[in-house]
mmCIF file of C-alpha atoms and ligand atoms in Angstrom:
data_model
loop_
_atom_site.group_PDB
_atom_site.id
_atom_site.type_symbol
_atom_site.label_atom_id
_atom_site.label_comp_id
_atom_site.label_asym_id
_atom_site.label_seq_id
_atom_site.Cartn_x
_atom_site.Cartn_y
_atom_site.Cartn_z
ATOM 1 C CA UNK A 170 -27.214 -27.350 -9.143
ATOM 2 C CA UNK A 171 -24.628 -28.544 -6.595
ATOM 3 C CA UNK A 172 -22.875 -25.810 -4.584
ATOM 4 C CA UNK A 173 -19.235 -25.226 -5.547
ATOM 5 C CA UNK A 174 -16.820 -26.843 -3.061
ATOM 6 C CA UNK A 175 -14.575 -23.803 -3.457
ATOM 7 C CA UNK A 176 -14.448 -20.638 -1.388
ATOM 8 C CA UNK A 177 -13.676 -17.488 -3.345
ATOM 9 C CA UNK A 178 -11.838 -14.208 -2.970
ATOM 10 C CA UNK A 179 -10.948 -11.742 -5.678
ATOM 11 C CA UNK A 180 -9.729 -8.356 -6.795
ATOM 12 C CA UNK A 181 -12.153 -5.485 -7.446
ATOM 13 C CA UNK A 182 -10.749 -2.729 -9.660
ATOM 14 C CA UNK A 183 -10.596 -1.360 -13.181
ATOM 15 C CA UNK A 184 -8.396 -2.457 -14.876
ATOM 16 C CA UNK A 185 -7.167 -5.553 -13.016
ATOM 17 C CA UNK A 186 -5.633 -7.769 -15.726
ATOM 18 C CA UNK A 187 -2.054 -6.713 -14.825
ATOM 19 C CA UNK A 188 -2.407 -7.647 -11.142
ATOM 20 C CA UNK A 189 -0.024 -10.003 -9.364
ATOM 21 C CA UNK A 190 -2.552 -10.696 -6.582
ATOM 22 C CA UNK A 191 -3.993 -13.864 -8.195
ATOM 23 C CA UNK A 192 -0.573 -15.561 -8.283
ATOM 24 C CA UNK A 193 0.219 -14.337 -4.759
ATOM 25 C CA UNK A 194 -3.055 -15.385 -3.122
ATOM 26 C CA UNK A 195 -3.542 -18.635 -5.040
ATOM 27 C CA UNK A 196 -0.045 -19.712 -3.958
ATOM 28 C CA UNK A 197 -1.046 -19.059 -0.346
ATOM 29 C CA UNK A 198 -4.359 -20.955 -0.564
ATOM 30 C CA UNK A 199 -2.647 -23.888 -2.285
ATOM 31 C CA UNK A 200 0.279 -23.988 0.173
ATOM 32 C CA UNK A 201 -2.138 -24.404 3.101
ATOM 33 C CA UNK A 202 -4.522 -26.721 1.236
ATOM 34 C CA UNK A 203 -7.415 -24.258 1.529
ATOM 35 C CA UNK A 204 -10.022 -25.022 -1.172
ATOM 36 C CA UNK A 205 -10.311 -21.458 -2.426
ATOM 37 C CA UNK A 206 -9.937 -19.647 -5.716
ATOM 38 C CA UNK A 207 -8.740 -16.094 -6.255
ATOM 39 C CA UNK A 208 -10.485 -14.338 -9.146
ATOM 40 C CA UNK A 209 -10.140 -11.060 -11.066
ATOM 41 C CA UNK A 210 -13.292 -8.942 -10.883
ATOM 42 C CA UNK A 211 -12.877 -6.119 -13.400
ATOM 43 C CA UNK A 212 -15.671 -3.754 -12.401
ATOM 44 C CA UNK A 213 -17.154 -0.746 -14.190
ATOM 45 C CA UNK A 214 -18.003 2.155 -11.825
ATOM 46 C CA UNK A 215 -21.773 1.621 -12.250
ATOM 47 C CA UNK A 216 -21.383 -2.036 -11.184
ATOM 48 C CA UNK A 217 -19.410 -1.365 -7.995
ATOM 49 C CA UNK A 218 -22.400 -1.469 -5.558
ATOM 50 C CA UNK A 219 -23.586 -4.846 -6.930
ATOM 51 C CA UNK A 220 -20.053 -6.226 -6.918
ATOM 52 C CA UNK A 221 -19.596 -5.310 -3.259
ATOM 53 C CA UNK A 222 -23.077 -6.587 -2.311
ATOM 54 C CA UNK A 223 -22.198 -9.949 -3.915
ATOM 55 C CA UNK A 224 -19.488 -10.371 -1.258
ATOM 56 C CA UNK A 225 -22.261 -11.278 1.200
ATOM 57 C CA UNK A 226 -22.714 -14.658 -0.522
ATOM 58 C CA UNK A 227 -21.675 -17.618 1.686
ATOM 59 C CA UNK A 228 -18.841 -18.895 -0.523
ATOM 60 C CA UNK A 229 -17.027 -15.545 -0.404
ATOM 61 C CA UNK A 230 -14.075 -14.849 1.916
ATOM 62 C CA UNK A 231 -13.736 -11.239 0.859
ATOM 63 C CA UNK A 232 -11.899 -9.109 -1.659
ATOM 64 C CA UNK A 233 -8.953 -6.911 -2.409
ATOM 65 C CA UNK A 234 -9.682 -3.469 -3.812
ATOM 66 C CA UNK A 235 -7.446 -1.541 -6.162
ATOM 67 C CA UNK A 236 -7.459 1.573 -8.349
ATOM 68 C CA UNK A 237 -9.797 3.420 -8.766
ATOM 69 C CA UNK A 238 -12.071 2.205 -5.929
ATOM 70 C CA UNK A 239 -10.078 2.294 -2.670
ATOM 71 C CA UNK A 240 -11.933 5.413 -1.453
ATOM 72 C CA UNK A 241 -15.295 4.920 -3.231
ATOM 73 C CA UNK A 242 -15.764 1.445 -1.772
ATOM 74 C CA UNK A 243 -15.774 2.724 1.829
ATOM 75 C CA UNK A 244 -19.356 3.957 1.758
ATOM 76 C CA UNK A 245 -20.573 0.560 0.499
ATOM 77 C CA UNK A 246 -19.196 -1.290 3.540
ATOM 78 C CA UNK A 247 -20.749 -1.784 6.977
ATOM 79 C CA UNK A 248 -17.668 -0.716 8.902
ATOM 80 C CA UNK A 249 -14.032 0.381 8.600
ATOM 81 C CA UNK A 250 -12.509 -2.079 11.013
ATOM 82 C CA UNK A 251 -8.912 -0.860 11.204
ATOM 83 C CA UNK A 252 -7.193 2.324 12.308
ATOM 84 C CA UNK A 253 -5.302 2.244 9.005
ATOM 85 C CA UNK A 254 -8.562 2.373 7.010
ATOM 86 C CA UNK A 255 -10.029 5.102 9.187
ATOM 87 C CA UNK A 256 -6.979 7.388 8.935
ATOM 88 C CA UNK A 257 -6.646 7.060 5.160
ATOM 89 C CA UNK A 258 -10.357 6.904 4.333
ATOM 90 C CA UNK A 259 -9.292 4.132 1.919
ATOM 91 C CA UNK A 260 -9.752 0.372 1.929
ATOM 92 C CA UNK A 261 -7.795 -2.262 -0.019
ATOM 93 C CA UNK A 262 -9.188 -5.351 1.744
ATOM 94 C CA UNK A 263 -12.794 -6.328 2.478
ATOM 95 C CA UNK A 264 -13.573 -9.172 4.856
ATOM 96 C CA UNK A 265 -16.896 -11.024 4.957
ATOM 97 C CA UNK A 266 -17.682 -11.544 8.624
ATOM 98 C CA UNK A 267 -20.710 -13.839 9.231
ATOM 99 C CA UNK A 268 -22.437 -13.902 12.607
ATOM 100 C CA UNK A 269 -25.573 -16.054 12.786
ATOM 101 C CA UNK A 270 -27.847 -14.875 9.956
ATOM 102 C CA UNK A 271 -26.062 -11.554 9.677
ATOM 103 C CA UNK A 272 -23.074 -10.724 7.464
ATOM 104 C CA UNK A 273 -20.842 -7.695 8.049
ATOM 105 C CA UNK A 274 -18.577 -6.373 5.306
ATOM 106 C CA UNK A 275 -15.568 -4.873 7.074
ATOM 107 C CA UNK A 276 -12.891 -2.708 5.448
ATOM 108 C CA UNK A 277 -9.180 -2.777 6.201
ATOM 109 C CA UNK A 278 -6.130 -1.089 4.711
ATOM 110 C CA UNK A 279 -3.301 -3.601 4.496
ATOM 111 C CA UNK A 280 -1.215 -1.254 2.294
ATOM 112 C CA UNK A 281 -0.703 0.801 5.439
ATOM 113 C CA UNK A 282 -0.117 -2.184 7.724
ATOM 114 C CA UNK A 283 2.404 -3.532 5.171
ATOM 115 C CA UNK A 284 4.277 -0.237 5.203
ATOM 116 C CA UNK A 285 4.318 -0.214 9.016
ATOM 117 C CA UNK A 286 5.826 -3.695 8.922
ATOM 118 C CA UNK A 287 8.448 -2.648 6.352
ATOM 119 C CA UNK A 288 9.474 0.473 8.261
ATOM 120 C CA UNK A 289 9.725 -1.547 11.470
ATOM 121 C CA UNK A 290 11.802 -4.276 9.810
ATOM 122 C CA UNK A 291 14.099 -2.190 7.613
ATOM 123 C CA UNK A 292 14.564 1.263 9.157
ATOM 124 C CA UNK A 293 17.336 1.715 11.692
ATOM 125 C CA UNK A 294 15.474 4.543 13.442
ATOM 126 C CA UNK A 295 11.704 4.848 13.908
ATOM 127 C CA UNK A 296 9.854 6.871 16.533
ATOM 128 C CA UNK A 297 10.396 10.627 16.420
ATOM 129 C CA UNK A 298 12.272 10.596 13.095
ATOM 130 C CA UNK A 299 11.277 12.304 9.840
ATOM 131 C CA UNK A 300 10.070 10.562 6.679
ATOM 132 C CA UNK A 301 10.151 12.312 3.322
ATOM 133 C CA UNK A 302 7.479 11.021 0.933
ATOM 134 C CA UNK A 303 7.832 11.809 -2.793
ATOM 135 C CA UNK A 304 4.390 12.112 -4.435
ATOM 136 C CA UNK A 305 0.969 13.056 -3.075
ATOM 137 C CA UNK A 306 -1.420 10.387 -4.398
ATOM 138 C CA UNK A 307 -2.980 7.324 -2.772
ATOM 139 C CA UNK A 308 0.329 5.572 -2.111
ATOM 140 C CA UNK A 309 1.752 8.716 -0.480
ATOM 141 C CA UNK A 310 -1.332 8.868 1.740
ATOM 142 C CA UNK A 311 -0.665 5.269 2.848
ATOM 143 C CA UNK A 312 2.976 6.098 3.604
ATOM 144 C CA UNK A 313 2.020 9.198 5.592
ATOM 145 C CA UNK A 314 -0.584 7.203 7.560
ATOM 146 C CA UNK A 315 1.927 4.446 8.320
ATOM 147 C CA UNK A 316 4.390 7.101 9.467
ATOM 148 C CA UNK A 317 1.890 8.744 11.806
ATOM 149 C CA UNK A 318 0.861 5.389 13.294
ATOM 150 C CA UNK A 319 4.539 4.609 13.986
ATOM 151 C CA UNK A 320 5.245 8.005 15.565
ATOM 152 C CA UNK A 321 7.214 9.199 12.524
ATOM 153 C CA UNK A 322 6.839 12.744 11.170
ATOM 154 C CA UNK A 323 5.761 12.691 7.485
ATOM 155 C CA UNK A 324 6.945 15.396 5.081
ATOM 156 C CA UNK A 325 5.559 15.307 1.562
ATOM 157 C CA UNK A 326 7.185 16.580 -1.642
ATOM 158 C CA UNK A 327 5.106 16.766 -4.831
ATOM 159 C CA UNK A 328 5.440 18.368 -8.250
ATOM 160 C CA UNK A 329 2.255 20.212 -7.315
ATOM 161 C CA UNK A 330 3.055 21.404 -3.782
ATOM 162 C CA UNK A 331 -0.610 22.314 -3.299
ATOM 163 C CA UNK A 332 -1.432 18.603 -3.617
ATOM 164 C CA UNK A 333 1.091 17.812 -0.856
ATOM 165 C CA UNK A 334 -0.392 20.539 1.343
ATOM 166 C CA UNK A 335 -3.914 19.299 0.588
ATOM 167 C CA UNK A 336 -3.016 15.744 1.559
ATOM 168 C CA UNK A 337 -1.571 16.873 4.899
ATOM 169 C CA UNK A 338 -4.555 19.136 5.605
ATOM 170 C CA UNK A 339 -6.982 16.326 4.847
ATOM 171 C CA UNK A 340 -5.127 13.832 7.048
ATOM 172 C CA UNK A 341 -4.998 16.423 9.819
ATOM 173 C CA UNK A 342 -8.800 16.195 10.054
ATOM 174 C CA UNK A 343 -8.665 12.622 11.356
ATOM 175 C CA UNK A 344 -5.297 12.454 13.116
ATOM 176 C CA UNK A 345 -3.075 14.911 14.976
ATOM 177 C CA UNK A 346 -0.153 15.984 12.792
ATOM 178 C CA UNK A 347 3.187 17.068 14.277
ATOM 179 C CA UNK A 348 3.346 20.874 14.016
ATOM 180 C CA UNK A 349 6.648 20.738 12.111
ATOM 181 C CA UNK A 350 5.224 18.539 9.326
ATOM 182 C CA UNK A 351 5.862 20.221 5.980
ATOM 183 C CA UNK A 352 4.894 20.157 2.281
ATOM 184 C CA UNK A 353 7.676 20.661 -0.279
ATOM 185 C CA UNK A 354 8.062 21.269 -4.004
ATOM 186 C CA UNK A 355 9.535 18.163 -5.660
ATOM 187 C CA UNK A 356 11.248 20.466 -8.199
ATOM 188 C CA UNK A 357 13.005 22.572 -5.515
ATOM 189 C CA UNK A 358 16.382 20.833 -5.379
ATOM 190 C CA UNK A 359 17.820 23.041 -2.628
ATOM 191 C CA UNK A 360 14.724 22.615 -0.462
ATOM 192 C CA UNK A 361 14.851 18.851 -0.966
ATOM 193 C CA UNK A 362 18.580 18.703 -0.138
ATOM 194 C CA UNK A 363 17.975 20.554 3.138
ATOM 195 C CA UNK A 364 15.084 18.229 4.021
ATOM 196 C CA UNK A 365 17.133 15.123 3.166
ATOM 197 C CA UNK A 366 19.726 15.954 5.824
ATOM 198 C CA UNK A 367 17.073 15.445 8.519
ATOM 199 C CA UNK A 368 15.368 12.459 6.843
ATOM 200 C CA UNK A 369 15.621 8.936 8.285
ATOM 201 C CA UNK A 370 13.219 7.281 5.793
ATOM 202 C CA UNK A 371 12.806 8.320 2.138
ATOM 203 C CA UNK A 372 9.800 6.881 0.252
ATOM 204 C CA UNK A 373 9.142 7.167 -3.473
ATOM 205 C CA UNK A 374 5.363 7.121 -3.891
ATOM 206 C CA UNK A 375 5.327 8.332 -7.500
ATOM 207 C CA UNK A 376 5.128 5.858 -10.413
ATOM 208 C CA UNK A 377 8.459 7.139 -11.778
ATOM 209 C CA UNK A 378 10.788 4.181 -12.378
ATOM 210 C CA UNK A 379 8.001 1.829 -13.468
ATOM 211 C CA UNK A 380 9.214 -0.165 -16.485
ATOM 212 C CA UNK A 381 12.219 2.188 -16.680
ATOM 213 C CA UNK A 382 15.259 1.095 -14.724
ATOM 214 C CA UNK A 383 17.024 4.448 -15.305
ATOM 215 C CA UNK A 384 14.270 6.886 -14.230
ATOM 216 C CA UNK A 385 14.041 8.429 -10.762
ATOM 217 C CA UNK A 386 11.675 10.959 -9.161
ATOM 218 C CA UNK A 387 14.653 12.913 -7.741
ATOM 219 C CA UNK A 388 18.215 13.583 -8.880
ATOM 220 C CA UNK A 389 20.179 10.633 -7.502
ATOM 221 C CA UNK A 390 22.902 12.970 -6.193
ATOM 222 C CA UNK A 391 20.364 14.111 -3.571
ATOM 223 C CA UNK A 392 20.856 10.739 -1.876
ATOM 224 C CA UNK A 393 24.276 12.049 -0.761
ATOM 225 C CA UNK A 394 22.423 14.408 1.587
ATOM 226 C CA UNK A 395 20.726 11.593 3.518
ATOM 227 C CA UNK A 396 22.203 10.476 6.854
ATOM 228 C CA UNK A 397 24.298 7.283 6.570
ATOM 229 C CA UNK A 398 21.703 5.260 8.535
ATOM 230 C CA UNK A 399 18.722 6.297 6.373
ATOM 231 C CA UNK A 400 16.378 3.771 4.723
ATOM 232 C CA UNK A 401 15.179 4.308 1.140
ATOM 233 C CA UNK A 402 11.947 2.605 0.086
ATOM 234 C CA UNK A 403 10.732 2.734 -3.510
ATOM 235 C CA UNK A 404 7.103 1.607 -3.829
ATOM 236 C CA UNK A 405 7.667 0.833 -7.523
ATOM 237 C CA UNK A 406 8.025 -2.950 -7.868
ATOM 238 C CA UNK A 407 8.436 -3.410 -11.631
ATOM 239 C CA UNK A 408 11.419 -3.587 -12.020
ATOM 240 C CA UNK A 409 12.069 -5.084 -8.554
ATOM 241 C CA UNK A 410 15.174 -2.913 -8.111
ATOM 242 C CA UNK A 411 14.705 0.638 -9.358
ATOM 243 C CA UNK A 412 17.340 3.262 -10.140
ATOM 244 C CA UNK A 413 16.575 4.939 -6.798
ATOM 245 C CA UNK A 414 16.943 1.741 -4.757
ATOM 246 C CA UNK A 415 20.071 0.728 -6.659
ATOM 247 C CA UNK A 416 21.727 4.123 -6.200
ATOM 248 C CA UNK A 417 20.850 4.153 -2.496
ATOM 249 C CA UNK A 418 22.375 0.677 -2.003
ATOM 250 C CA UNK A 419 25.487 1.776 -3.908
ATOM 251 C CA UNK A 420 25.883 4.593 -1.355
ATOM 252 C CA UNK A 421 25.747 2.084 1.515
ATOM 253 C CA UNK A 422 22.175 2.996 2.516
ATOM 254 C CA UNK A 423 19.529 0.418 3.356
ATOM 255 C CA UNK A 424 17.153 0.265 0.406
ATOM 256 C CA UNK A 425 14.293 -1.759 -1.054
ATOM 257 C CA UNK A 426 12.022 -1.790 -4.060
ATOM 258 C CA UNK A 427 8.261 -2.217 -3.659
ATOM 259 C CA UNK A 428 7.839 -6.022 -3.774
ATOM 260 C CA UNK A 429 7.947 -6.484 0.036
ATOM 261 C CA UNK A 430 4.950 -4.127 0.281
ATOM 262 C CA UNK A 431 3.044 -6.193 -2.277
ATOM 263 C CA UNK A 432 3.948 -9.316 -0.294
ATOM 264 C CA UNK A 433 3.001 -7.973 3.138
ATOM 265 C CA UNK A 434 -0.279 -6.324 2.056
ATOM 266 C CA UNK A 435 -1.290 -9.644 0.493
ATOM 267 C CA UNK A 436 -0.168 -11.655 3.509
ATOM 268 C CA UNK A 437 -2.190 -9.448 5.852
ATOM 269 C CA UNK A 438 -5.297 -9.766 3.637
ATOM 270 C CA UNK A 439 -4.882 -13.560 3.525
ATOM 271 C CA UNK A 440 -4.762 -13.732 7.332
ATOM 272 C CA UNK A 441 -7.838 -11.509 7.646
ATOM 273 C CA UNK A 442 -9.832 -13.793 5.305
ATOM 274 C CA UNK A 443 -8.662 -17.156 6.640
ATOM 275 C CA UNK A 444 -7.587 -16.515 10.255
ATOM 276 C CA UNK A 445 -4.343 -18.337 9.435
ATOM 277 C CA UNK A 446 -0.730 -17.093 9.334
ATOM 278 C CA UNK A 447 0.212 -16.419 5.708
ATOM 279 C CA UNK A 448 2.647 -18.914 4.118
ATOM 280 C CA UNK A 449 5.227 -16.243 3.338
ATOM 281 C CA UNK A 450 7.721 -18.545 1.610
ATOM 282 C CA UNK A 451 5.118 -19.689 -0.917
ATOM 283 C CA UNK A 452 3.980 -16.105 -1.449
ATOM 284 C CA UNK A 453 7.571 -14.872 -1.891
ATOM 285 C CA UNK A 454 8.156 -17.591 -4.482
ATOM 286 C CA UNK A 455 5.020 -16.498 -6.354
ATOM 287 C CA UNK A 456 6.513 -13.003 -6.612
ATOM 288 C CA UNK A 457 9.920 -14.313 -7.627
ATOM 289 C CA UNK A 458 11.406 -13.078 -4.346
ATOM 290 C CA UNK A 459 13.433 -16.167 -3.507
HETATM 291 P P1 NAP B 193 -1.492 8.193 -7.843
HETATM 292 O O1 NAP B 193 -2.601 8.269 -6.855
HETATM 293 O O2 NAP B 193 -1.771 8.382 -9.300
HETATM 294 O O3 NAP B 193 -0.370 9.265 -7.378
HETATM 295 C C1 NAP B 193 0.834 9.405 -8.049
HETATM 296 C C2 NAP B 193 1.628 10.584 -7.508
HETATM 297 O O4 NAP B 193 2.846 10.662 -8.243
HETATM 298 C C3 NAP B 193 0.916 11.929 -7.683
HETATM 299 O O5 NAP B 193 1.302 12.788 -6.648
HETATM 300 C C4 NAP B 193 1.482 12.392 -9.017
HETATM 301 O O6 NAP B 193 1.475 13.795 -9.172
HETATM 302 C C5 NAP B 193 2.917 11.926 -8.901
HETATM 303 N N1 NAP B 193 3.540 11.790 -10.200
HETATM 304 C C6 NAP B 193 3.107 11.027 -11.243
HETATM 305 N N2 NAP B 193 3.937 11.189 -12.289
HETATM 306 C C7 NAP B 193 4.879 12.089 -11.899
HETATM 307 C C8 NAP B 193 6.005 12.663 -12.553
HETATM 308 N N3 NAP B 193 6.332 12.346 -13.808
HETATM 309 N N4 NAP B 193 6.776 13.549 -11.849
HETATM 310 C C9 NAP B 193 6.462 13.868 -10.588
HETATM 311 N N5 NAP B 193 5.403 13.362 -9.913
HETATM 312 C C10 NAP B 193 4.630 12.473 -10.568
HETATM 313 O O7 NAP B 193 -0.756 6.786 -7.766
HETATM 314 P P2 NAP B 193 -0.564 5.898 -6.435
HETATM 315 O O8 NAP B 193 -1.709 4.973 -6.297
HETATM 316 O O9 NAP B 193 -0.237 6.828 -5.327
HETATM 317 O O10 NAP B 193 0.703 4.987 -6.840
HETATM 318 C C11 NAP B 193 2.004 5.534 -6.957
HETATM 319 C C12 NAP B 193 2.989 4.404 -7.238
HETATM 320 O O11 NAP B 193 3.083 3.533 -6.114
HETATM 321 C C13 NAP B 193 2.583 3.514 -8.431
HETATM 322 O O12 NAP B 193 3.735 3.220 -9.190
HETATM 323 C C14 NAP B 193 2.077 2.261 -7.786
HETATM 324 O O13 NAP B 193 2.282 1.101 -8.607
HETATM 325 C C15 NAP B 193 2.959 2.194 -6.545
HETATM 326 N N6 NAP B 193 2.338 1.391 -5.489
HETATM 327 C C16 NAP B 193 3.008 0.277 -5.082
HETATM 328 C C17 NAP B 193 2.454 -0.520 -4.105
HETATM 329 C C18 NAP B 193 3.207 -1.743 -3.646
HETATM 330 O O14 NAP B 193 2.575 -2.678 -3.116
HETATM 331 N N7 NAP B 193 4.513 -1.774 -3.802
HETATM 332 C C19 NAP B 193 1.218 -0.172 -3.519
HETATM 333 C C20 NAP B 193 0.567 0.979 -3.949
HETATM 334 C C21 NAP B 193 1.139 1.766 -4.953
HETATM 335 P P3 NAP B 193 0.220 14.519 -9.921
HETATM 336 O O15 NAP B 193 -0.928 14.428 -8.975
HETATM 337 O O16 NAP B 193 0.717 15.903 -10.131
HETATM 338 O O17 NAP B 193 -0.018 13.750 -11.192
#
C-alpha cells in the first residue's frame, strides 16, 4: 500500500465532536500549502496510552489535547518541554520531535502561552499588578500560571473557596507564589468588591455565559469597583461576546471574550508542529473573527 502523501495532526479528547480546532488548524495548513490533515481523535480513557504511542508514527506532526486528558497525558510523554506545561502539570499540545532513529514526544501548554500573549497585548498594566480569576478548574490554573509567569499576582475566587485554596497550594509546590496571593469565596459580594478595587485584570474561568448571553459568574454591578484601566477577559467564547465582556465594554473598560485565546493557543501549536509562523488572518477567518 502506498504511503499517504499527507502529514497528520489531531485532537485527543472525549468528547471532541464540538471542537473548533479542525477548522482552525486546517485553515492554517491550507493557507501555507502544507499537505496536512487535522483529525478528531475521540479517545476512551483505556485507549489513551495507545493513542499517544501512535503519535510516534512518521506521518504525525503531533496533537492537541483537550478535556479530560490534559493532566493524564503528561505521564505518557517523554518530556514537558515548556515552563507553562511544567507549572500547570497540564499539556494541551504534543509535538513529535524526530532525531535520527529516535522520536521524542514533547508536551507544551499553549493555553498558558496564549493567555500570556493576551495579557501582554490587551492589559494596560502588567508586572506587579493583581489578577482576579473567577473559577478554580483547569482554565483558572492556566490563567494563574500565565499571571505568575508575567509577574502578576493571581487571586482566585470560587464557589467552593477550598478549591481555590487547593489550586494555589498545589501551584505553590512548583512556583513561588507572592505572599499576598489570596483565595476568595465567589459568593461573598463584599469580599469580591474589595478585591476588585485592587484588580488590574479580571478573568472569568467558569463556564457561566456559555450559550447564554445574559448569564454572568458575578453580579455585573461589581464591575463598577474595578479601576478604570482594568482589562476584563472572559474565557467563554460561545457566544463571542458574553454578558460580562459586554457590560465591561459598556463601562469603558477594555474587554474580550475567549476567541483570541482559542486563536493564539492554536497558532502556537501550529508553529510548534511546523516551525512556521501561523497564518493568523486565515485562522481568524476560520473562527469568524474578521
Ligand atoms: P472546569 O475544570 O470544569 O472548571 C470550571 C470551574 O468553574 C470550576 O471551578 C467550577 O466550580 C466553576 N463553575 C462551574 N459552574 C459554576 C457555577 N454555576 N457557578 C460558579 N462556579 C462554577 O472547566 P475549565 O476547563 O476550567 O473551563 C472553564 C471554562 O473556560 C469553560 O467554559 C471552557 O470552555 C473555557 N475555556 C476557554 C478556553 C479558550 O480557548 N477560550 C480555553 C480553556 C477553557 P466547581 O468545581 O465547584 O464545579
